[in-house]
Each structure stands twice: as C-alpha cells, then as structure tokens.
Coordinates of C-alpha atoms and ligand atoms in Angstrom, one line a residue:
M20 CA 39.2 69.9 -20.6
P21 CA 41.0 70.7 -18.2
D22 CA 42.0 68.2 -15.8
A23 CA 40.1 68.7 -12.7
S24 CA 42.0 66.8 -10.4
A25 CA 45.5 67.6 -10.6
P26 CA 45.5 71.6 -9.2
A27 CA 46.4 72.7 -12.8
A28 CA 47.3 75.9 -10.4
R29 CA 48.2 79.4 -12.9
Y30 CA 50.3 80.4 -10.0
P31 CA 53.0 78.7 -8.2
G32 CA 51.9 78.0 -4.5
A33 CA 47.9 78.1 -5.5
E34 CA 46.2 75.9 -3.0
R35 CA 42.6 74.3 -2.8
I36 CA 40.2 76.0 -0.1
T37 CA 39.8 73.7 2.5
Y38 CA 36.3 73.5 4.9
E39 CA 37.5 73.2 8.5
H40 CA 35.1 72.8 11.0
N41 CA 31.7 74.1 9.9
R42 CA 34.4 77.3 8.0
L43 CA 36.4 78.0 5.0
R44 CA 39.8 77.7 5.3
V45 CA 41.1 80.0 2.1
P46 CA 45.0 80.4 1.3
D47 CA 46.4 83.5 0.0
I48 CA 46.7 82.1 -3.6
P49 CA 43.1 79.5 -3.9
I50 CA 42.2 77.8 -6.7
V51 CA 38.3 78.8 -7.8
P52 CA 36.7 77.1 -10.9
F53 CA 35.2 79.1 -13.3
I54 CA 32.6 78.7 -16.1
E55 CA 32.4 81.1 -18.5
G56 CA 28.8 80.6 -19.8
D57 CA 27.4 80.5 -23.2
G58 CA 26.1 83.3 -25.3
T59 CA 27.0 86.6 -24.1
G60 CA 28.9 84.4 -21.1
P61 CA 32.5 85.0 -22.6
D62 CA 32.5 88.6 -23.1
I63 CA 30.9 89.2 -19.7
W64 CA 33.7 86.8 -17.9
R65 CA 36.2 88.1 -19.9
A66 CA 35.4 91.9 -18.7
S67 CA 35.0 90.2 -15.1
V68 CA 38.0 88.5 -14.4
R69 CA 40.1 91.3 -15.4
V70 CA 37.8 93.5 -12.5
L71 CA 38.0 90.5 -10.2
D72 CA 42.0 90.1 -10.3
A73 CA 42.5 93.9 -10.6
A74 CA 40.6 94.6 -7.1
V75 CA 42.4 91.3 -5.3
T76 CA 46.0 93.2 -6.5
A77 CA 44.5 96.7 -5.7
A78 CA 43.6 95.3 -2.2
Y79 CA 46.5 93.1 -1.4
G80 CA 49.1 94.2 -3.6
M81 CA 51.2 90.5 -4.9
R82 CA 49.9 89.0 -1.4
R83 CA 47.2 87.7 -2.6
R84 CA 45.5 86.4 -6.3
I85 CA 43.2 83.8 -7.7
S86 CA 44.2 81.0 -9.7
W87 CA 41.9 80.9 -11.9
L88 CA 40.8 76.8 -13.4
E89 CA 38.5 76.8 -16.3
V90 CA 35.8 74.1 -16.4
L91 CA 33.4 73.7 -18.9
A92 CA 29.6 73.3 -19.2
G93 CA 26.7 74.1 -21.8
E94 CA 27.8 74.7 -25.2
K95 CA 31.7 74.8 -24.8
A96 CA 31.7 71.8 -22.7
M97 CA 29.1 70.0 -25.5
A98 CA 31.3 71.0 -28.4
A99 CA 34.9 70.0 -26.4
V100 CA 33.5 66.8 -24.9
G101 CA 30.0 66.0 -26.0
S102 CA 28.3 66.6 -22.4
L103 CA 26.7 69.3 -21.3
L104 CA 27.5 69.3 -17.8
P105 CA 31.2 66.7 -17.5
E106 CA 31.4 64.6 -14.5
E107 CA 34.8 66.7 -14.4
T108 CA 33.5 69.9 -14.2
V109 CA 31.3 68.9 -10.9
T110 CA 33.8 67.1 -9.1
A111 CA 36.4 70.5 -9.7
I112 CA 33.7 72.5 -8.2
R113 CA 32.6 70.1 -5.2
D114 CA 37.3 69.9 -4.6
H115 CA 37.7 73.6 -4.6
R116 CA 34.5 74.4 -2.9
V117 CA 34.3 78.2 -4.3
A118 CA 33.2 78.5 -7.9
I119 CA 31.7 81.2 -10.3
K120 CA 29.6 80.5 -13.9
G121 CA 28.3 82.6 -16.4
P122 CA 24.8 81.8 -18.2
L123 CA 24.0 78.5 -18.9
T124 CA 21.7 78.0 -22.0
T125 CA 18.5 76.1 -20.8
P126 CA 15.5 74.6 -23.4
V127 CA 11.5 75.7 -22.3
G128 CA 9.6 72.8 -22.6
G129 CA 11.5 69.6 -23.6
G130 CA 15.1 68.9 -24.1
F131 CA 17.8 69.2 -21.1
R132 CA 16.8 69.9 -17.7
S133 CA 18.7 73.1 -16.6
L134 CA 22.1 72.7 -16.1
N135 CA 22.0 75.7 -13.3
V136 CA 19.1 73.3 -11.5
T137 CA 21.4 69.8 -11.7
L138 CA 24.5 71.6 -10.4
R139 CA 22.2 73.2 -7.6
Q140 CA 20.9 69.6 -6.8
Q141 CA 24.1 67.5 -7.3
M142 CA 26.1 70.0 -5.0
D143 CA 22.9 70.4 -2.7
L144 CA 23.6 74.1 -2.5
Y145 CA 20.4 74.6 -1.1
A146 CA 20.0 78.5 -0.8
C147 CA 19.9 81.0 -3.7
V148 CA 21.3 84.2 -2.5
R149 CA 20.4 87.2 -4.2
P150 CA 21.1 90.5 -2.8
V151 CA 18.7 93.5 -4.9
R152 CA 20.1 97.1 -4.0
H153 CA 20.2 100.2 -6.4
F154 CA 23.5 101.7 -7.9
R155 CA 23.2 105.5 -8.0
G156 CA 22.8 106.3 -11.6
V157 CA 21.1 103.4 -12.3
P158 CA 17.4 104.4 -14.4
S159 CA 14.8 102.8 -12.2
V160 CA 11.1 102.7 -13.0
V161 CA 10.2 104.0 -9.4
H162 CA 11.0 107.1 -7.7
R163 CA 13.3 106.1 -4.6
P164 CA 14.9 103.3 -5.9
G165 CA 17.6 103.6 -3.1
D166 CA 15.1 102.7 -0.8
L167 CA 14.8 98.4 -1.6
N168 CA 17.9 97.1 -0.2
L169 CA 17.1 93.3 0.1
I170 CA 18.8 90.1 0.7
I171 CA 17.0 87.4 -0.7
F172 CA 17.5 83.6 0.3
R173 CA 15.7 81.3 -1.7
E174 CA 15.4 77.6 -1.2
N175 CA 16.9 76.0 -4.0
V176 CA 16.7 72.4 -4.0
E177 CA 12.9 71.7 -3.6
D178 CA 9.5 72.6 -4.4
I179 CA 8.6 72.4 -8.1
Y180 CA 12.2 72.9 -9.2
T181 CA 12.5 69.6 -8.1
G182 CA 11.9 68.6 -11.2
I183 CA 8.9 65.6 -10.8
E184 CA 7.0 66.0 -13.2
W185 CA 5.6 64.4 -16.2
S186 CA 4.0 65.0 -19.2
A187 CA 0.0 64.9 -19.8
D188 CA 0.7 62.0 -22.5
S189 CA 3.3 59.4 -20.1
A190 CA 2.0 56.5 -18.7
E191 CA 3.6 58.3 -15.3
A192 CA 0.8 60.7 -15.6
A193 CA -1.7 58.5 -16.4
D194 CA -1.1 55.9 -13.0
L195 CA -0.7 58.8 -11.2
R196 CA -4.5 60.2 -12.5
R197 CA -5.6 56.9 -11.6
F198 CA -3.7 56.5 -7.9
L199 CA -5.6 60.0 -7.4
D200 CA -9.2 59.0 -8.8
E201 CA -9.0 55.7 -6.6
R202 CA -7.4 56.5 -3.5
F203 CA -8.6 60.1 -2.9
H204 CA -11.9 60.5 -5.5
I205 CA -9.9 63.6 -7.4
R206 CA -10.4 63.9 -10.7
L207 CA -7.8 65.3 -13.1
R208 CA -8.5 65.8 -16.7
P209 CA -7.2 63.1 -18.9
D210 CA -4.9 65.4 -20.8
A211 CA -3.3 67.0 -17.7
G212 CA 0.3 66.7 -17.2
I213 CA 1.6 66.5 -13.1
G214 CA 4.1 67.9 -11.8
I215 CA 5.0 67.9 -7.6
K216 CA 6.0 70.4 -4.9
P217 CA 7.6 69.1 -2.3
I218 CA 8.5 71.1 0.9
S219 CA 10.5 69.8 3.8
R220 CA 10.8 70.9 7.7
F221 CA 14.5 70.2 7.0
G222 CA 14.9 72.0 3.7
T223 CA 13.0 75.2 5.1
R224 CA 14.8 74.9 8.5
R225 CA 18.3 74.9 7.0
L226 CA 17.2 78.0 4.6
V227 CA 15.3 79.9 7.4
R228 CA 18.6 79.1 9.5
M229 CA 20.9 80.7 7.4
A230 CA 18.8 83.9 6.6
I231 CA 18.4 84.5 10.4
E232 CA 22.3 84.0 10.8
Y233 CA 22.9 86.6 8.1
A234 CA 20.5 89.3 9.4
L235 CA 22.2 88.6 13.0
G236 CA 25.7 88.7 11.6
H237 CA 24.8 91.9 9.4
G238 CA 23.1 93.8 11.3
R239 CA 19.9 94.0 9.4
P240 CA 16.5 94.7 11.0
S241 CA 14.4 91.7 10.0
V242 CA 13.7 88.7 8.1
T243 CA 10.2 88.2 6.5
L244 CA 9.1 84.8 5.5
V245 CA 7.2 85.0 1.7
H246 CA 5.0 82.4 1.3
K247 CA 1.7 81.5 -0.5
G248 CA 0.4 79.6 2.1
N249 CA -3.5 80.9 2.4
I250 CA -3.9 78.8 -0.6
M251 CA -1.1 75.9 -0.5
K252 CA -1.4 75.0 3.3
Y253 CA 0.8 71.9 3.7
T254 CA 4.0 73.2 1.6
E255 CA 4.0 77.1 1.2
G256 CA 2.0 77.1 4.9
A257 CA 4.1 74.7 6.1
F258 CA 7.3 76.9 5.3
R259 CA 6.0 79.8 7.2
D260 CA 5.1 77.9 10.2
W261 CA 8.5 75.8 9.9
G262 CA 10.2 79.1 9.7
Y263 CA 8.8 80.9 13.0
E264 CA 9.3 77.4 14.8
L265 CA 12.9 77.5 14.0
A266 CA 13.5 81.0 14.7
T267 CA 11.4 80.6 18.2
T268 CA 13.3 77.9 19.1
E269 CA 17.1 78.0 17.9
F270 CA 17.4 82.4 17.9
R271 CA 14.8 82.7 20.7
D272 CA 16.8 85.0 22.8
R273 CA 17.8 87.1 19.9
V274 CA 14.5 87.6 17.7
V275 CA 11.0 88.6 18.2
T276 CA 8.1 87.4 16.1
W277 CA 5.6 90.0 15.0
D278 CA 2.4 88.7 16.7
E279 CA 5.2 89.0 20.1
V280 CA 5.5 92.7 18.9
Q281 CA 2.2 93.2 19.1
R282 CA 1.0 91.3 21.9
E283 CA 3.7 92.1 23.9
H284 CA 5.7 95.5 23.2
G285 CA 2.8 97.7 22.1
G286 CA 4.0 97.3 18.2
R287 CA 7.6 98.2 18.8
V288 CA 10.5 96.0 18.5
P289 CA 12.3 96.0 21.3
D290 CA 16.0 97.1 20.9
G291 CA 18.5 93.9 20.0
R292 CA 15.6 91.6 18.8
L293 CA 15.6 90.7 14.6
L294 CA 11.8 91.0 13.9
I295 CA 10.5 87.9 11.9
Q296 CA 7.7 88.2 10.0
D297 CA 5.9 87.1 7.2
S298 CA 4.1 88.0 4.0
I299 CA 2.0 86.6 1.4
A300 CA 3.6 86.3 -1.7
D301 CA 1.0 88.2 -3.6
I302 CA 1.5 91.0 -1.0
M303 CA 5.1 91.1 -1.5
F304 CA 5.2 92.4 -4.7
Q305 CA 3.0 95.1 -4.2
H306 CA 5.7 95.7 -0.9
L307 CA 8.5 95.7 -3.4
L308 CA 7.2 98.5 -5.2
L309 CA 5.3 100.6 -2.6
R310 CA 6.8 100.0 1.1
P311 CA 10.2 98.5 0.2
K312 CA 11.3 99.7 3.4
E313 CA 9.7 97.6 5.5
H314 CA 11.4 94.6 4.1
S315 CA 15.1 93.8 4.3
V316 CA 15.7 90.1 4.8
L317 CA 13.8 87.4 2.3
A318 CA 13.3 83.8 3.3
T319 CA 11.2 82.1 0.8
P320 CA 10.3 78.7 -0.9
N321 CA 11.8 78.2 -4.3
L322 CA 9.1 79.5 -7.3
N323 CA 7.9 82.1 -5.7
G324 CA 11.9 83.5 -4.6
D325 CA 12.4 83.0 -8.7
Y326 CA 9.5 85.8 -9.6
L327 CA 10.5 87.9 -6.7
S328 CA 14.2 88.2 -7.1
D329 CA 14.1 88.9 -11.1
A330 CA 10.8 91.5 -9.8
A331 CA 13.1 93.2 -7.2
A332 CA 16.0 93.3 -9.2
A333 CA 14.0 95.1 -12.0
V334 CA 12.7 98.1 -9.6
V335 CA 16.5 99.1 -9.2
G336 CA 17.1 98.8 -12.9
G337 CA 17.3 95.2 -14.5
I338 CA 18.6 92.0 -14.2
G339 CA 22.1 92.8 -15.7
M340 CA 23.0 94.5 -12.1
A341 CA 22.0 91.7 -10.1
P342 CA 24.6 88.9 -8.7
G343 CA 23.8 85.6 -7.1
A344 CA 24.8 83.0 -5.3
N345 CA 23.9 79.5 -4.5
I346 CA 25.0 78.6 -1.2
G347 CA 25.2 74.1 0.6
D348 CA 27.3 74.0 3.5
G349 CA 31.0 74.1 2.7
Y350 CA 30.2 74.9 -1.1
A351 CA 28.9 78.1 -2.7
V352 CA 28.7 78.6 -6.8
F353 CA 29.0 82.0 -7.9
E354 CA 26.4 83.1 -10.9
A355 CA 24.9 85.5 -13.1
T356 CA 21.3 85.9 -12.6
H357 CA 20.5 86.8 -16.0
G358 CA 20.3 84.4 -18.8
T359 CA 22.9 84.2 -21.8
A360 CA 20.9 87.1 -23.7
P361 CA 21.9 84.7 -26.9
K362 CA 21.0 87.4 -29.6
Y363 CA 24.1 89.8 -28.0
A364 CA 26.4 87.1 -28.1
G365 CA 30.0 87.9 -29.2
Q366 CA 28.7 92.0 -29.9
D367 CA 31.0 93.0 -26.4
K368 CA 27.6 94.6 -25.7
V369 CA 25.7 93.7 -22.4
N370 CA 26.2 95.1 -18.9
P371 CA 28.9 92.1 -17.2
G372 CA 27.2 93.7 -13.6
S373 CA 26.0 91.1 -12.8
V374 CA 28.7 88.6 -13.3
I375 CA 31.3 91.3 -11.6
L376 CA 29.0 91.6 -8.6
S377 CA 28.4 87.8 -8.4
G378 CA 32.5 88.5 -7.7
V379 CA 32.2 90.6 -5.1
M380 CA 29.9 88.5 -3.2
M381 CA 32.8 85.9 -3.8
L382 CA 35.5 87.8 -2.4
E383 CA 33.0 88.7 0.9
H384 CA 32.4 84.6 0.8
L385 CA 36.3 84.4 0.4
G386 CA 36.7 87.1 3.4
W387 CA 38.4 89.2 1.5
K388 CA 36.2 92.2 2.1
E389 CA 38.7 94.6 1.3
A390 CA 38.8 93.3 -2.4
A391 CA 34.7 93.5 -2.7
D392 CA 34.5 96.6 -1.1
A393 CA 36.9 97.8 -4.0
V394 CA 35.0 96.9 -6.3
V395 CA 31.6 98.0 -5.5
S396 CA 32.6 101.9 -5.0
A397 CA 34.6 101.7 -7.9
L398 CA 31.3 100.5 -9.9
E399 CA 29.5 103.2 -8.5
D400 CA 31.7 105.8 -9.4
T401 CA 31.5 104.5 -13.3
I402 CA 27.8 104.1 -13.5
A403 CA 27.6 107.5 -11.5
A404 CA 30.2 109.3 -14.4
G405 CA 27.3 108.4 -17.3
R406 CA 29.8 106.3 -19.3
V407 CA 27.7 102.8 -19.2
T408 CA 26.5 99.6 -21.2
Y409 CA 23.7 100.0 -23.1
D410 CA 21.0 98.8 -20.4
L411 CA 22.1 101.5 -18.2
A412 CA 21.9 104.3 -20.6
R413 CA 18.1 103.7 -21.4
G414 CA 16.4 106.6 -19.9
N415 CA 19.5 108.9 -19.4
D416 CA 19.7 111.2 -22.1
A417 CA 23.0 111.9 -20.8
A418 CA 24.7 108.5 -20.4
E419 CA 27.2 107.4 -23.6
V420 CA 27.1 104.0 -24.4
V421 CA 30.4 101.7 -24.2
P422 CA 30.8 98.5 -24.6
T423 CA 31.5 95.8 -22.1
S424 CA 35.0 95.7 -22.5
R425 CA 35.6 99.8 -22.0
F426 CA 33.4 99.7 -18.8
A427 CA 35.4 96.8 -17.2
D428 CA 38.5 99.3 -18.2
Q429 CA 36.6 102.2 -16.5
V430 CA 36.0 100.0 -13.1
I431 CA 39.6 99.1 -13.2
A432 CA 41.3 102.6 -13.9
R433 CA 38.7 103.5 -10.5
L434 CA 40.3 100.2 -8.6
R435 CA 43.6 101.8 -9.6
A436 CA 42.9 105.2 -8.8
Ligands
NAP11 P1 17.7 86.5 -20.5 O1 19.1 85.6 -21.0 O2 18.1 86.7 -19.3 O3 17.6 87.9 -21.6 C1 16.3 88.9 -21.6 C2 16.7 89.8 -21.7 O4 17.4 90.2 -20.5 C3 17.7 90.3 -23.2 O5 17.5 90.6 -24.2 C4 18.4 91.9 -22.5 O6 17.2 92.4 -22.7 C5 18.7 91.4 -20.7 N1 19.8 91.1 -20.2 C6 20.0 89.8 -20.2 N2 21.3 89.8 -19.7 C7 21.4 91.2 -19.3 C8 23.1 91.9 -19.4 N3 24.2 91.6 -19.1 N4 22.9 93.3 -19.7 C9 22.2 93.9 -20.4 N5 20.8 93.2 -20.6 C10 20.7 92.3 -20.4 O7 16.5 85.6 -20.7 P2 15.9 84.9 -21.7 O8 16.2 85.8 -23.3 O9 14.9 84.3 -21.5 O10 17.1 83.5 -21.4 C11 18.1 83.3 -22.5 C12 18.7 82.1 -22.0 O11 19.1 81.5 -20.7 C13 17.6 80.6 -22.2 O12 18.4 79.5 -22.7 C14 17.6 80.3 -20.7 O13 17.2 79.1 -20.2 C15 19.2 80.9 -19.9 N6 19.3 81.5 -18.3 C16 20.2 81.0 -17.9 C17 20.4 81.3 -16.4 C18 21.7 80.9 -15.5 O14 22.5 80.3 -16.3 N7 21.8 81.6 -14.6 C19 19.1 82.4 -15.7 C20 18.2 82.7 -16.5 C21 17.9 82.0 -17.7 P3 16.6 93.6 -23.0 O15 17.6 92.9 -24.8 O16 15.6 94.2 -23.5 O17 18.1 94.5 -23.3

C-alpha cells in the first residue's frame, strides 16, 4: 500500500494542493491521488493518464506536470491489504484535496455498500456534477444530439443514497412497521422492507447554490430544479421550494423565476438574468429527448439525478463518453460514470472517454484550462476521424474499431500536432 501520509511524489518539487480562503491553491507540480478501478479500470486508466500527461506537457511544457500518487480501493485494495476502502486511501484523498478514480465494483442486493457512495459520504462530496454534451461523430439515437448540452448537479449525500434501509425480515423493519402502525395508523405489509428518504433544507441549499454559481460563472441561461414534488411533497417538493427560496434570496439581483417572467416580464427573460425554473422529473425525461434546448443546468435530488444523468448521456451516445465529479467544499473526486464493465476487463477494448473527460474536468478544476481545452479538441478530432473504440463504432459503418490504447495514442498525436 503506498504511504498516504508522506508526499510520495514521483517528481522532485511536487507539492500538495491546499485550500485557502475558500479557494484551491494549486502548485505547478501537484500530487494527485488516483484509484485505477476494478474490471476495465486498469485498461482505461493506463490510456487516460497518458492523454492527461501529454496534454499538460503540450500546454505548459516542463513548467507544470502532475505527480500521480496511486491509492488503493476495490478489488486491488482487498488483495493487497484486505480492505476494500483502506483508511489510508480516504486520508490520502482528504490530504491532497483532488483525486481521480476509475469504476469500482458494487454488488446488487447485499454484500458491501458501494465504495463510491462511502467515499462521497465520508468526504461530504455533496454534489455529483455531470456535464453531458455531444461529440461530433458519436452515433446517437436522436436527430440533433448537439441540441443537448447540460450540466447536471445532483445532490450526492442525501435522499435514498444515505442507505438508511432495512430488509423485510429484520428486527429494525419490524420495529418501524410497529411504530408506524401505533403512532400514525399506517399499516405496511409484514413483509415490507423499509427505506428512508431524507432531504434537508441545508443539503438542498448548498447544492442549488453550487449550480447557480456555476451557471452565473459560465454564462449559462437557466437552472432547472428537477423534482417529483407532485407526489413526494415534503422531500422532492421541498427541494423545489428551498431551491427557489435560495435563488431569490442569495442571488436576488441576478436571477428571475419562471413565474416572474410570466407575471412581470411578458414571457421574456430580462437581459442579464439567470432563469430559475423547475420541472417534474418525468416531464424532464421527455424534455431530454424532445426539447433539450430548453435546459442548460439541472439541479436535482439524488435518485432522479442518477437516472437523468445516464439517460442524458445515452441521448448523446452512451456512458462511455460521460464524465463526472463529486465535489464538496475544498474537495473533489473525479470519476468515470460507467461501471467496471467486467466482461471486457483486460481486453484493451472499452472507451476511455469517460475517464479522459473526467480528467478534463479535473484540469479545469485546477485552473489548467489550456490543457483541458487541448484534450477536448484532440478528442473531438479523433472521434471525427472515425478510428474509435467499439462502442462509438456502433451504427457507423464507416468507423474503424481500435483498442483503448490506440484510441489514446491518436488523441495524444493530435495534442502534439
Ligand atoms: P457498466 O459497468 O457501466 O457496464 C454496462 C455496459 O455499459 C457495458 O456492458 C457496456 O455496454 C457499457 N460500457 C460501460 N463502460 C463502458 C466503456 N468504458 N466503454 C464502452 N462501453 C461501456 O454497468 P454494470 O454492468 O451495471 O456494472 C458493473 C459494475 O460496476 C457493478 O459492480 C456496478 O455496481 C459498478 N458500477 C460502478 C460505478 C462507479 O464506480 N462509478 C458506476 C456504475 C456501476 P455494451 O456491452 O453494450 O457495449
């Protein structure tokens, strides 16, 4: 196990990223922990890290580079130290503030809890941020995939992902069923498992604040609060109400609500104002397909955001190209949004785009925009040239299928060019 407490830097002069006055301070040679991931993780990481290193060199020469620090999680950690998420790994990520990870295995229906969820909760990474856009040349099921260009801010540590649930045959579920019956005259079936869905004002406000600050900082036209408040009034519905409340108090001079646009502005958003609107989750799924241009930044509770992020990614060509980040105050973990795709493990086959683009988000987060932009344009050119991994070749007879490593080689060649 690498020693997390020592700056086991590969490069002399490497330093930790620090957080001062609510801002990251990024040295020219930051130490960044990485988790390779399970299944196809190693194939993808090997390819992605070469792309990211080449982009930093292309943008800054020898002045800047990343000193990668491997930390263990998942199957590799279990084999090495007998724990799926060693304390040293969490400590190293906390100490270095910014990290990147490949996918990790999670069993369904029992066994250990998701390592991703554990990491998010232990570090209070309260926003899952997923940009979703189309890359020219990627096959899509819709006619105009370029119309969809979203940033989704999904609450990451509340809602059903808190993992407060009990199996139907547990003593806890029996106690709760009895309590609900005696106290509220609510009768559940005796074989009902029980889960609890907490959504707080505090959690909603900080998530919506992050989404609004992002929209204002990046010139985005609107933030849509997505919820299922017509049915779950005091959780999902409260998310909407608290979101509007936050917007119209903390950002009063810079935002306008949809209601205000109708009542006071003749249906037109006044110049320079960010539109705050809301949408019920089921309608939002339709909008993703039918009217994607009407949305720019989404803020959602956890479960709806989970479904929406993958559905949006599918519209523009699949999760092989969908990046993500888990962000808290002063901490960020960037990650592939797809899983471990175990059936392809070790085959040098799958698309490294999700981890590469997560790396792009990480470079932007470090303020290394030139390197981030360089990767995006090299990736766009590579896909447009039609020599792509198997998933991007589906439905495109003209495409030539290349392995993960060769796909990365092409991106790197375009960076250098
Ligand atoms: P998955 O690993 O995402 O794979 C589902 C399918 O998505 C694959 O069979 C493949 O489809 C496609 N796919 C995934 N990654 C791809 C890539 N890089 N390039 C191209 N296509 C890709 O989902 P899963 O099979 O449901 O989950 C497997 C394991 O991963 C589970 O243990 C799950 O809990 C875990 N997981 C982890 C994370 C995470 O760490 N963030 C997220 C989700 C799931 P085709 O075969 O049709 O080409």
